[in-house]
Amino acid sequence: MYTINDRSRDIGEFIPAEDDDMLICRCEEITKGEIRRAVHDGMFTLTEIRRYLRTGMGLCQGQTCSRLVKGIVAKELGISPAELEPATARVPMRPIEMNILAAEETEAI
Amino acid sequence: MKRYDLIVVGAGPSGLSAAIEAAKCGMEVIVFDENKKPGGQLFKQIHKFFGSKEHKAKIRGFRIGQDLLREADSLGVHVQLDATVMGMYMDKEITVRIGDGIQHYKGDSIIIATGASENMVTFPGWTLPGVIGAGAAQTMMNLHGIKPGNRVLMLGTGNVGLVVSYQLLQAGCQVAALVDAAPRIGGYGVHASKVSRCGVPFYLSHTIVKAEGNDCVTGVTIAQVDEQFKFIPGTEKHFDVDTICIAVGLSPMSQLLKMAGCKMEDNPRKGGQVPLCDKYGETSLKGVFVAGDVSGIEEASSAMIEGRISGIAAACSLGYITGSRLEEKYQEHHKALNGLRQGMFAPENRGKILKKTEEGIDISESLLQKGYLTADEIEKYPGVTHQKGIHPVMECSQNIPCNPCQDACPKKCIKIGENITSLPAIDEKAQCVGCGMCVAACSGQAIFLVDEDIGDGFASVTLPYEFLPLPQKGDMGTALDRSGRPCCQAEVLNIKSLPAFDHTNLLTIKVPAEMAMNARFFKQI
Amino acid sequence: MSSRIENHPILGKPETGRKVSFTYDGKKYYGFEGEPIAAALKASGVMVHRYTQKEHRPRGIFCAIGRCTDCVMVVNGKPNIRTCVTPLEEGMTVETQYGVSSIMQKRKAE
Amino acid sequence: MSDCADVIIAGGGIIGCACAYYLAKRGCSVIVLESSDHIGNGGSSRNGGGVRQSGRDPRELPLAMYGIKNLWPSLSDELEVDCEYHQDGNLRLGKTEEHINILRGLTTRAKACGLEVEMIDAEAVQSINPYLSKEVAGASWCPTDGHANPLTTTLGYYKTARKLGVRFITGEPVTELRKIRGKVRRVVTSNGNIYEGETIIVAAGLFSRPILNSIGIDIPMQKVMLEALVTEARAHMFDQMLGTAEADFYGHQTKHGSFVFGGTLGLEGFTRDNGTPVTNSLAASSTCRGIIKYFPMLADAKIVRTWAGWMDLCADKVPVISPVDEAPGLIAACGFSGHGFGIAPAVGYNLAQLVTEGRTDVNLHDLRYNRFCAKA
């Protein structure tokens, strides 16, 4: 199920682009340029990008940006977006207060 | 911890349909939805649905939602609203936030029907307040009664972009333009024509250069793009708008499935990350099914059928119905589903450029690029004839699975035939009585009643009208042609509103005879 | 101009809860009980819900269904409340959120 | 590209990445083979970020002290990423007499090893962290402890090592080691590829066991699942690393403003394995209850994410960091037992010394692999 991925393969030089300051992750305010640079730093998977830059790790958990990030990373790597495995979805689906998450005792319906 | 035969996540069209079928088989079913109102997107969809009578065609989305809810209720389905499923774990256990606590539930089967989320595009200023998703616009105006803006630019001409643009007009907003980077309109031509005849321009092969404003949107600049989607300098156009609506497609909302460990695939034809599943919607996790947009982006009509299939499959997996009964019912639903997946907009035709209709008629480039059929083109379609006296003119030019007009006519003037995607044709032997049922029944608002000669060099045109305030008999105004340009003066002869029309008012205007085949909208002065 | 739809050609007159007052950045505003806070603010012409942490840029309603979390504000003293899905209640205190709190920071851009 | 290098490392976690970095800096050619699709996909990305000395076993304490003294302070500059290292102390909290007694025991033992750590009373606790519940009766306090960001630190080592020419291959699970004329040289992967090196380092967490088994070495490790969670960002409150005597939660506030907390449910050693570490439906709730007991004011902080990770719990709860005498050329670095992150830089640095100089700054004798073997 894992795919062999040589991180030393040549993906070309990082070439600055006009729209590098375009905000992509709205929650964590990560730009396209930061994402592209991260790819050239070796972050070849969406999971690594996320862990390295915090894209999709904000309050919305990537609801808006994950598809955009995927497109940018794929383009930088010269592959199809479909080849990139999305980062794992994690509990909870929506932000939830600690005291509510802690309250399991309430009567079930 | 409470255990149910079936837990359904999402009370949208597919989730409710699944719950209904499962409950009919005798299952104990609970449905969770994070919203305060059930029905998913149905409650925001105030337009009449396409399809066949069996598939709720010509019924407005929100009414379908109400119907499903009533049916679910009567079958004893427990629909728990304001209940957010937080996680899905091993053993088909879910945690749900209800009020100020967390509840744990287990299902012997689970159907995930969480629907889709909106895609976005970026441009300078896309984070400014006033740039919103088309879904947000729909939610604000149709659920909360709030206008999303006074003057709106819509990016995206798929069905969502077209339908929401029309709804914005209905809510009393101005729509400055519809813009799409693609060279052709993505959604149904009839939806585009509804917007176009109201005077909204389409800019194909255009996209947003930037949204303007400091603290919120005050304007937008668009420009034409070349085949590589690069801006062509000098083609910039500016609009003063306070709202930019983005309608660039949907992605399946499959996170719960992924977190539970379902095998997933990235399938661009289905709109993104979807679970691998069999023909019944069962995923790689035994007893976990999917239905609706979460398993691939389609219309609400097919989502409802998918829901029904997964509902009966869940019932069969727990012995509530036999395998042969499942197969029998599956075949029936599958046939219906297939019917909906026919025509020009069928999943297999996505991305293809079709040149001719099934009938061999050229497809209108004007329709695809500007949103309207030209007066010359209109004559080619089988729904358009010239007769003495009042008669329907059906400006339906694309093969889509839809046939309510055929059943609407009490005099059998309209023929579609066996193939639901065929263009409607006029049976010239039958006599139109001008009842207008077809006009109100056409979900695409593409049928007009025309009397080309009412004397004194005038003609009458009866058109569907879903705006407020309603014009009054005797009002004078301007008739607009298909492109939304004024073509002549018009007088209101009649306005007819019947419960059977379901808020589609029939407005009859008097125009000069030569405008009988041009005047398609009425603008009050 | 209010952005409330008084009468809709398909939906008729919107059903509303009772009229209640709340404060937005200390000033008194009115809305309908049970409607999302964001709807009440929008009806009163409020566009900016918060300024972001890093770049201090304005944000408002974006998805309107509780997913994008862009419309969060400080409500009754609690930050990061999704105003598009949180029902309005009588006497609520709604404040613009600056970064993660209601304390205004100097805007970077200025 | 050659499949031969001076050093082949099985495992692309923080240990493997740190080893690779320090080796490359010393001029070695290195290939890192990672079984999963991502660098740092195990405990390296799933831990609570503690860079602690207090609470550690005396056998691994010297490594922790070495790293905090020599490596952590300059790590962000060295790796050109923000490791978010904070050295603002560790508070281990207690509420009851029983808790205080546990803490006293820990403190006494750590002091004996030369660590600067002391017991402090409720008032002193409040002066260090005024946000804590007034019910906190006392704590152990180690001012030189701290925390860092495991994600950026792990990926920082990776990035910098890669820049120095280290070849990283993900999706390449090592299945077998082979001796060639008495020396471990060959590494075989499940994809059928063979890599060859003068030195082989096995730093593959739990997977180290089957890899080492292939050459007749067994290190007794158990698969234990740990869980953690993170809140929304809040205004800055405190910089200390926190833990409790009961060990019901631990964590810190990150630079980002969010709080990362880990907790225990009591079922850690018994959770079911469905191939990937998935969270238990009860764990986050339980951790939240623990946190609220100590931080009532965080009760309304929202949890945005929870996650789980497997730890490689060694039979005696300290790692094996050791050359394998009976298999010359082989070094084992595994069994970190859930507290490997803080010592990872020191482990990488010392193993690079071992490979290139045959000696280490820190005496690793107590962490030898053969402590579980019959005496020769």
Short mmCIF file of N, CA, C and O in Angstrom, two decimals, chain D residues 124-216:
data_model
loop_
_atom_site.label_atom_id
_atom_site.label_comp_id
_atom_site.label_asym_id
_atom_site.label_seq_id
_atom_site.Cartn_x
_atom_site.Cartn_y
_atom_site.Cartn_z
N ALA D 124 4.38 28.65 45.18
CA ALA D 124 5.43 28.72 44.17
C ALA D 124 4.90 28.26 42.81
O ALA D 124 5.25 28.82 41.77
N VAL D 125 4.04 27.26 42.82
CA VAL D 125 3.44 26.78 41.57
C VAL D 125 2.64 27.91 40.92
O VAL D 125 2.78 28.19 39.74
N GLN D 126 1.82 28.58 41.74
CA GLN D 126 0.99 29.67 41.22
C GLN D 126 1.84 30.81 40.66
O GLN D 126 1.46 31.46 39.69
N SER D 127 2.99 31.05 41.30
CA SER D 127 3.82 32.15 40.82
C SER D 127 4.46 31.78 39.47
O SER D 127 4.73 32.65 38.65
N ILE D 128 4.69 30.49 39.24
CA ILE D 128 5.24 30.07 37.94
C ILE D 128 4.14 30.01 36.89
O ILE D 128 4.31 30.45 35.76
N ASN D 129 2.99 29.47 37.28
CA ASN D 129 1.89 29.33 36.33
C ASN D 129 0.56 29.69 37.00
O ASN D 129 -0.10 28.84 37.59
N PRO D 130 0.18 30.97 36.90
CA PRO D 130 -1.01 31.45 37.63
C PRO D 130 -2.33 30.92 37.05
O PRO D 130 -3.39 31.17 37.63
N TYR D 131 -2.29 30.20 35.94
CA TYR D 131 -3.52 29.72 35.32
C TYR D 131 -3.98 28.38 35.88
O TYR D 131 -5.06 27.90 35.57
N LEU D 132 -3.11 27.78 36.71
CA LEU D 132 -3.44 26.45 37.23
C LEU D 132 -4.51 26.54 38.31
O LEU D 132 -4.65 27.55 38.99
N SER D 133 -5.21 25.43 38.46
CA SER D 133 -6.23 25.34 39.50
C SER D 133 -5.60 25.57 40.87
O SER D 133 -4.48 25.15 41.14
N LYS D 134 -6.36 26.26 41.72
CA LYS D 134 -5.88 26.52 43.08
C LYS D 134 -5.77 25.22 43.88
O LYS D 134 -5.22 25.19 44.97
N GLU D 135 -6.34 24.17 43.34
CA GLU D 135 -6.28 22.89 44.06
C GLU D 135 -4.92 22.22 43.95
O GLU D 135 -4.66 21.24 44.63
N VAL D 136 -4.06 22.75 43.07
CA VAL D 136 -2.73 22.16 42.95
C VAL D 136 -1.98 22.38 44.26
O VAL D 136 -1.83 23.51 44.72
N ALA D 137 -1.54 21.29 44.88
CA ALA D 137 -0.95 21.38 46.21
C ALA D 137 0.56 21.53 46.16
O ALA D 137 1.18 21.99 47.11
N GLY D 138 1.14 21.15 45.07
CA GLY D 138 2.59 21.25 44.96
C GLY D 138 3.04 20.64 43.65
O GLY D 138 2.22 20.11 42.88
N ALA D 139 4.34 20.72 43.39
CA ALA D 139 4.84 20.19 42.13
C ALA D 139 6.33 19.94 42.23
O ALA D 139 7.00 20.47 43.12
N SER D 140 6.81 19.11 41.32
CA SER D 140 8.26 19.06 41.16
C SER D 140 8.59 20.05 40.06
O SER D 140 7.82 20.23 39.12
N TRP D 141 9.72 20.70 40.16
CA TRP D 141 10.06 21.80 39.26
C TRP D 141 11.48 21.62 38.74
O TRP D 141 12.43 21.56 39.52
N CYS D 142 11.58 21.46 37.43
CA CYS D 142 12.90 21.36 36.83
C CYS D 142 13.05 22.51 35.84
O CYS D 142 12.46 22.47 34.76
N PRO D 143 13.76 23.56 36.22
CA PRO D 143 13.79 24.77 35.41
C PRO D 143 14.49 24.63 34.07
O PRO D 143 14.27 25.45 33.17
N THR D 144 15.31 23.60 33.90
CA THR D 144 16.04 23.49 32.62
C THR D 144 15.32 22.61 31.60
O THR D 144 15.80 22.39 30.50
N ASP D 145 14.16 22.07 31.97
CA ASP D 145 13.38 21.29 31.01
C ASP D 145 12.64 22.23 30.05
O ASP D 145 12.59 23.44 30.28
N GLY D 146 12.03 21.66 29.05
CA GLY D 146 11.29 22.50 28.11
C GLY D 146 10.51 21.69 27.11
O GLY D 146 10.17 20.52 27.36
N HIS D 147 10.21 22.32 25.99
CA HIS D 147 9.47 21.61 24.95
C HIS D 147 9.83 22.18 23.59
O HIS D 147 10.43 23.27 23.50
N ALA D 148 9.48 21.46 22.55
CA ALA D 148 9.76 21.89 21.18
C ALA D 148 8.68 21.33 20.28
O ALA D 148 7.82 20.55 20.72
N ASN D 149 8.73 21.71 19.02
CA ASN D 149 7.74 21.24 18.05
C ASN D 149 8.29 20.00 17.34
O ASN D 149 9.24 20.09 16.57
N PRO D 150 7.70 18.84 17.62
CA PRO D 150 8.23 17.59 17.05
C PRO D 150 8.14 17.55 15.52
O PRO D 150 8.99 16.93 14.87
N LEU D 151 7.13 18.20 14.96
CA LEU D 151 6.93 18.14 13.51
C LEU D 151 8.02 18.91 12.78
O LEU D 151 8.67 18.38 11.87
N THR D 152 8.23 20.15 13.19
CA THR D 152 9.23 20.95 12.48
C THR D 152 10.64 20.45 12.80
O THR D 152 11.53 20.53 11.95
N THR D 153 10.84 19.92 14.00
CA THR D 153 12.17 19.43 14.35
C THR D 153 12.50 18.20 13.51
O THR D 153 13.58 18.12 12.90
N THR D 154 11.59 17.25 13.45
CA THR D 154 11.82 16.04 12.67
C THR D 154 12.04 16.38 11.20
O THR D 154 13.02 15.95 10.58
N LEU D 155 11.11 17.19 10.66
CA LEU D 155 11.21 17.52 9.24
C LEU D 155 12.39 18.46 8.98
O LEU D 155 12.95 18.48 7.88
N GLY D 156 12.80 19.22 10.00
CA GLY D 156 13.98 20.07 9.87
C GLY D 156 15.24 19.23 9.71
O GLY D 156 16.09 19.52 8.88
N TYR D 157 15.34 18.18 10.52
CA TYR D 157 16.48 17.26 10.37
C TYR D 157 16.48 16.64 8.97
O TYR D 157 17.50 16.53 8.31
N TYR D 158 15.30 16.26 8.54
CA TYR D 158 15.16 15.65 7.21
C TYR D 158 15.59 16.62 6.13
O TYR D 158 16.42 16.31 5.27
N LYS D 159 15.03 17.82 6.19
CA LYS D 159 15.30 18.81 5.17
C LYS D 159 16.80 19.10 5.08
O LYS D 159 17.38 19.13 3.98
N THR D 160 17.42 19.28 6.23
CA THR D 160 18.82 19.68 6.23
C THR D 160 19.71 18.52 5.80
O THR D 160 20.68 18.69 5.06
N ALA D 161 19.35 17.31 6.26
CA ALA D 161 20.13 16.13 5.87
C ALA D 161 20.02 15.93 4.35
O ALA D 161 21.01 15.66 3.67
N ARG D 162 18.83 16.12 3.83
CA ARG D 162 18.59 15.96 2.39
C ARG D 162 19.43 16.97 1.62
O ARG D 162 20.03 16.65 0.59
N LYS D 163 19.49 18.17 2.14
CA LYS D 163 20.30 19.22 1.52
C LYS D 163 21.77 18.83 1.49
O LYS D 163 22.49 19.17 0.56
N LEU D 164 22.20 18.12 2.54
CA LEU D 164 23.60 17.70 2.62
C LEU D 164 23.87 16.46 1.77
O LEU D 164 24.94 15.89 1.84
N GLY D 165 22.85 16.02 1.06
CA GLY D 165 23.07 14.91 0.14
C GLY D 165 22.60 13.56 0.62
O GLY D 165 22.79 12.54 -0.07
N VAL D 166 21.98 13.51 1.77
CA VAL D 166 21.45 12.22 2.24
C VAL D 166 20.30 11.81 1.32
O VAL D 166 19.46 12.63 0.95
N ARG D 167 20.29 10.54 0.95
CA ARG D 167 19.23 10.05 0.08
C ARG D 167 18.14 9.43 0.95
O ARG D 167 18.40 8.50 1.72
N PHE D 168 16.95 9.96 0.86
CA PHE D 168 15.81 9.44 1.61
C PHE D 168 14.88 8.73 0.64
O PHE D 168 14.55 9.28 -0.42
N ILE D 169 14.45 7.54 1.00
CA ILE D 169 13.48 6.84 0.17
C ILE D 169 12.33 6.41 1.08
O ILE D 169 12.53 5.68 2.05
N THR D 170 11.15 6.92 0.77
CA THR D 170 9.98 6.52 1.56
C THR D 170 9.24 5.41 0.84
O THR D 170 9.48 5.17 -0.35
N GLY D 171 8.33 4.75 1.54
CA GLY D 171 7.61 3.63 0.94
C GLY D 171 8.54 2.46 0.66
O GLY D 171 8.29 1.67 -0.25
N GLU D 172 9.57 2.36 1.43
CA GLU D 172 10.59 1.34 1.21
C GLU D 172 10.86 0.60 2.53
O GLU D 172 11.87 0.84 3.22
N PRO D 173 9.96 -0.31 2.91
CA PRO D 173 10.10 -0.98 4.22
C PRO D 173 11.23 -2.02 4.21
O PRO D 173 11.29 -2.88 3.34
N VAL D 174 12.09 -1.88 5.18
CA VAL D 174 13.19 -2.85 5.33
C VAL D 174 12.63 -4.12 5.95
O VAL D 174 11.88 -4.08 6.94
N THR D 175 12.96 -5.25 5.33
CA THR D 175 12.43 -6.51 5.86
C THR D 175 13.54 -7.42 6.39
O THR D 175 13.30 -8.28 7.21
N GLU D 176 14.73 -7.20 5.90
CA GLU D 176 15.77 -8.18 6.23
C GLU D 176 17.15 -7.55 6.20
O GLU D 176 17.44 -6.68 5.37
N LEU D 177 18.00 -8.00 7.12
CA LEU D 177 19.42 -7.62 7.12
C LEU D 177 20.21 -8.85 6.76
O LEU D 177 19.83 -9.97 7.12
N ARG D 178 21.31 -8.66 6.05
CA ARG D 178 22.13 -9.82 5.69
C ARG D 178 23.59 -9.56 6.02
O ARG D 178 24.09 -8.46 5.79
N LYS D 179 24.22 -10.62 6.56
CA LYS D 179 25.66 -10.53 6.80
C LYS D 179 26.39 -10.95 5.52
O LYS D 179 25.97 -11.85 4.82
N ILE D 180 27.49 -10.25 5.25
CA ILE D 180 28.36 -10.65 4.15
C ILE D 180 29.74 -10.87 4.76
O ILE D 180 30.33 -9.94 5.33
N ARG D 181 30.20 -12.07 4.73
CA ARG D 181 31.50 -12.45 5.31
C ARG D 181 31.65 -11.91 6.73
O ARG D 181 32.61 -11.22 7.07
N GLY D 182 30.65 -12.21 7.55
CA GLY D 182 30.78 -11.90 8.97
C GLY D 182 30.41 -10.49 9.38
O GLY D 182 30.38 -10.15 10.55
N LYS D 183 30.04 -9.65 8.40
CA LYS D 183 29.70 -8.27 8.73
C LYS D 183 28.32 -7.93 8.15
O LYS D 183 28.02 -8.31 7.02
N VAL D 184 27.51 -7.25 8.96
CA VAL D 184 26.20 -6.85 8.43
C VAL D 184 26.42 -5.76 7.40
O VAL D 184 26.97 -4.71 7.69
N ARG D 185 25.98 -6.03 6.18
CA ARG D 185 26.21 -5.05 5.12
C ARG D 185 24.95 -4.77 4.29
O ARG D 185 24.76 -3.68 3.79
N ARG D 186 24.13 -5.83 4.15
CA ARG D 186 23.03 -5.68 3.18
C ARG D 186 21.69 -5.46 3.86
O ARG D 186 21.39 -6.06 4.88
N VAL D 187 20.91 -4.63 3.21
CA VAL D 187 19.57 -4.33 3.70
C VAL D 187 18.60 -4.64 2.57
O VAL D 187 18.75 -4.13 1.46
N VAL D 188 17.63 -5.51 2.84
CA VAL D 188 16.67 -5.91 1.81
C VAL D 188 15.32 -5.28 2.15
O VAL D 188 14.92 -5.24 3.31
N THR D 189 14.64 -4.79 1.14
CA THR D 189 13.33 -4.17 1.40
C THR D 189 12.21 -5.03 0.81
O THR D 189 12.46 -5.91 -0.03
N SER D 190 10.99 -4.74 1.22
CA SER D 190 9.85 -5.54 0.76
C SER D 190 9.60 -5.32 -0.73
O SER D 190 8.92 -6.10 -1.37
N ASN D 191 10.12 -4.22 -1.27
CA ASN D 191 10.02 -4.01 -2.72
C ASN D 191 11.06 -4.82 -3.49
O ASN D 191 11.13 -4.74 -4.71
N GLY D 192 11.90 -5.56 -2.74
CA GLY D 192 12.90 -6.40 -3.39
C GLY D 192 14.21 -5.69 -3.67
O GLY D 192 15.09 -6.25 -4.31
N ASN D 193 14.33 -4.46 -3.18
CA ASN D 193 15.57 -3.72 -3.41
C ASN D 193 16.62 -4.08 -2.35
O ASN D 193 16.28 -4.40 -1.22
N ILE D 194 17.87 -4.01 -2.75
CA ILE D 194 18.96 -4.30 -1.83
C ILE D 194 19.87 -3.09 -1.73
O ILE D 194 20.27 -2.51 -2.74
N TYR D 195 20.15 -2.69 -0.52
CA TYR D 195 21.06 -1.57 -0.28
C TYR D 195 22.26 -2.10 0.50
O TYR D 195 22.14 -3.06 1.27
N GLU D 196 23.39 -1.47 0.31
CA GLU D 196 24.58 -1.96 0.97
C GLU D 196 25.34 -0.82 1.63
O GLU D 196 25.50 0.26 1.05
N GLY D 197 25.78 -1.07 2.87
CA GLY D 197 26.53 -0.04 3.58
C GLY D 197 27.56 -0.63 4.52
O GLY D 197 27.50 -1.81 4.88
N GLU D 198 28.51 0.23 4.92
CA GLU D 198 29.53 -0.19 5.89
C GLU D 198 28.89 -0.34 7.27
O GLU D 198 29.27 -1.18 8.06
N THR D 199 27.96 0.55 7.53
CA THR D 199 27.26 0.52 8.82
C THR D 199 25.76 0.54 8.55
O THR D 199 25.31 1.23 7.63
N ILE D 200 25.06 -0.24 9.34
CA ILE D 200 23.59 -0.26 9.22
C ILE D 200 23.03 0.18 10.57
O ILE D 200 23.37 -0.39 11.60
N ILE D 201 22.19 1.22 10.53
CA ILE D 201 21.54 1.65 11.78
C ILE D 201 20.05 1.30 11.68
O ILE D 201 19.38 1.66 10.71
N VAL D 202 19.55 0.58 12.66
CA VAL D 202 18.13 0.25 12.69
C VAL D 202 17.45 1.16 13.71
O VAL D 202 17.69 1.06 14.92
N ALA D 203 16.67 2.09 13.19
CA ALA D 203 15.96 3.07 14.03
C ALA D 203 14.53 3.14 13.53
O ALA D 203 14.04 4.18 13.14
N ALA D 204 13.88 1.99 13.51
CA ALA D 204 12.57 1.89 12.85
C ALA D 204 11.45 1.69 13.85
O ALA D 204 10.42 1.09 13.53
N GLY D 205 11.65 2.21 15.06
CA GLY D 205 10.59 2.10 16.06
C GLY D 205 10.21 0.65 16.28
O GLY D 205 11.07 -0.24 16.36
N LEU D 206 8.91 0.39 16.30
CA LEU D 206 8.40 -0.97 16.52
C LEU D 206 8.87 -1.95 15.46
O LEU D 206 9.05 -3.13 15.72
N PHE D 207 9.03 -1.42 14.23
CA PHE D 207 9.42 -2.31 13.14
C PHE D 207 10.87 -2.77 13.29
O PHE D 207 11.33 -3.66 12.57
N SER D 208 11.60 -2.15 14.21
CA SER D 208 12.98 -2.56 14.44
C SER D 208 13.04 -4.02 14.87
O SER D 208 14.00 -4.73 14.55
N ARG D 209 12.02 -4.44 15.60
CA ARG D 209 12.08 -5.79 16.15
C ARG D 209 12.13 -6.85 15.06
O ARG D 209 13.07 -7.65 15.03
N PRO D 210 11.13 -6.85 14.13
CA PRO D 210 11.24 -7.85 13.05
C PRO D 210 12.48 -7.67 12.18
O PRO D 210 13.05 -8.66 11.70
N ILE D 211 12.92 -6.44 11.99
CA ILE D 211 14.12 -6.23 11.17
C ILE D 211 15.32 -6.88 11.85
O ILE D 211 16.10 -7.61 11.22
N LEU D 212 15.44 -6.64 13.16
CA LEU D 212 16.57 -7.22 13.90
C LEU D 212 16.43 -8.73 14.03
O LEU D 212 17.42 -9.47 14.03
N ASN D 213 15.20 -9.17 14.12
CA ASN D 213 14.94 -10.62 14.17
C ASN D 213 15.53 -11.33 12.95
O ASN D 213 15.98 -12.46 13.04
N SER D 214 15.54 -10.63 11.81
CA SER D 214 16.02 -11.27 10.58
C SER D 214 17.49 -11.64 10.68
O SER D 214 18.00 -12.42 9.88
N ILE D 215 18.16 -11.09 11.66
CA ILE D 215 19.58 -11.42 11.81
C ILE D 215 19.84 -12.04 13.19
O ILE D 215 20.97 -12.13 13.68
N GLY D 216 18.72 -12.48 13.80
CA GLY D 216 18.86 -13.24 15.04
C GLY D 216 19.03 -12.41 16.30
O GLY D 216 19.60 -12.86 17.28
#
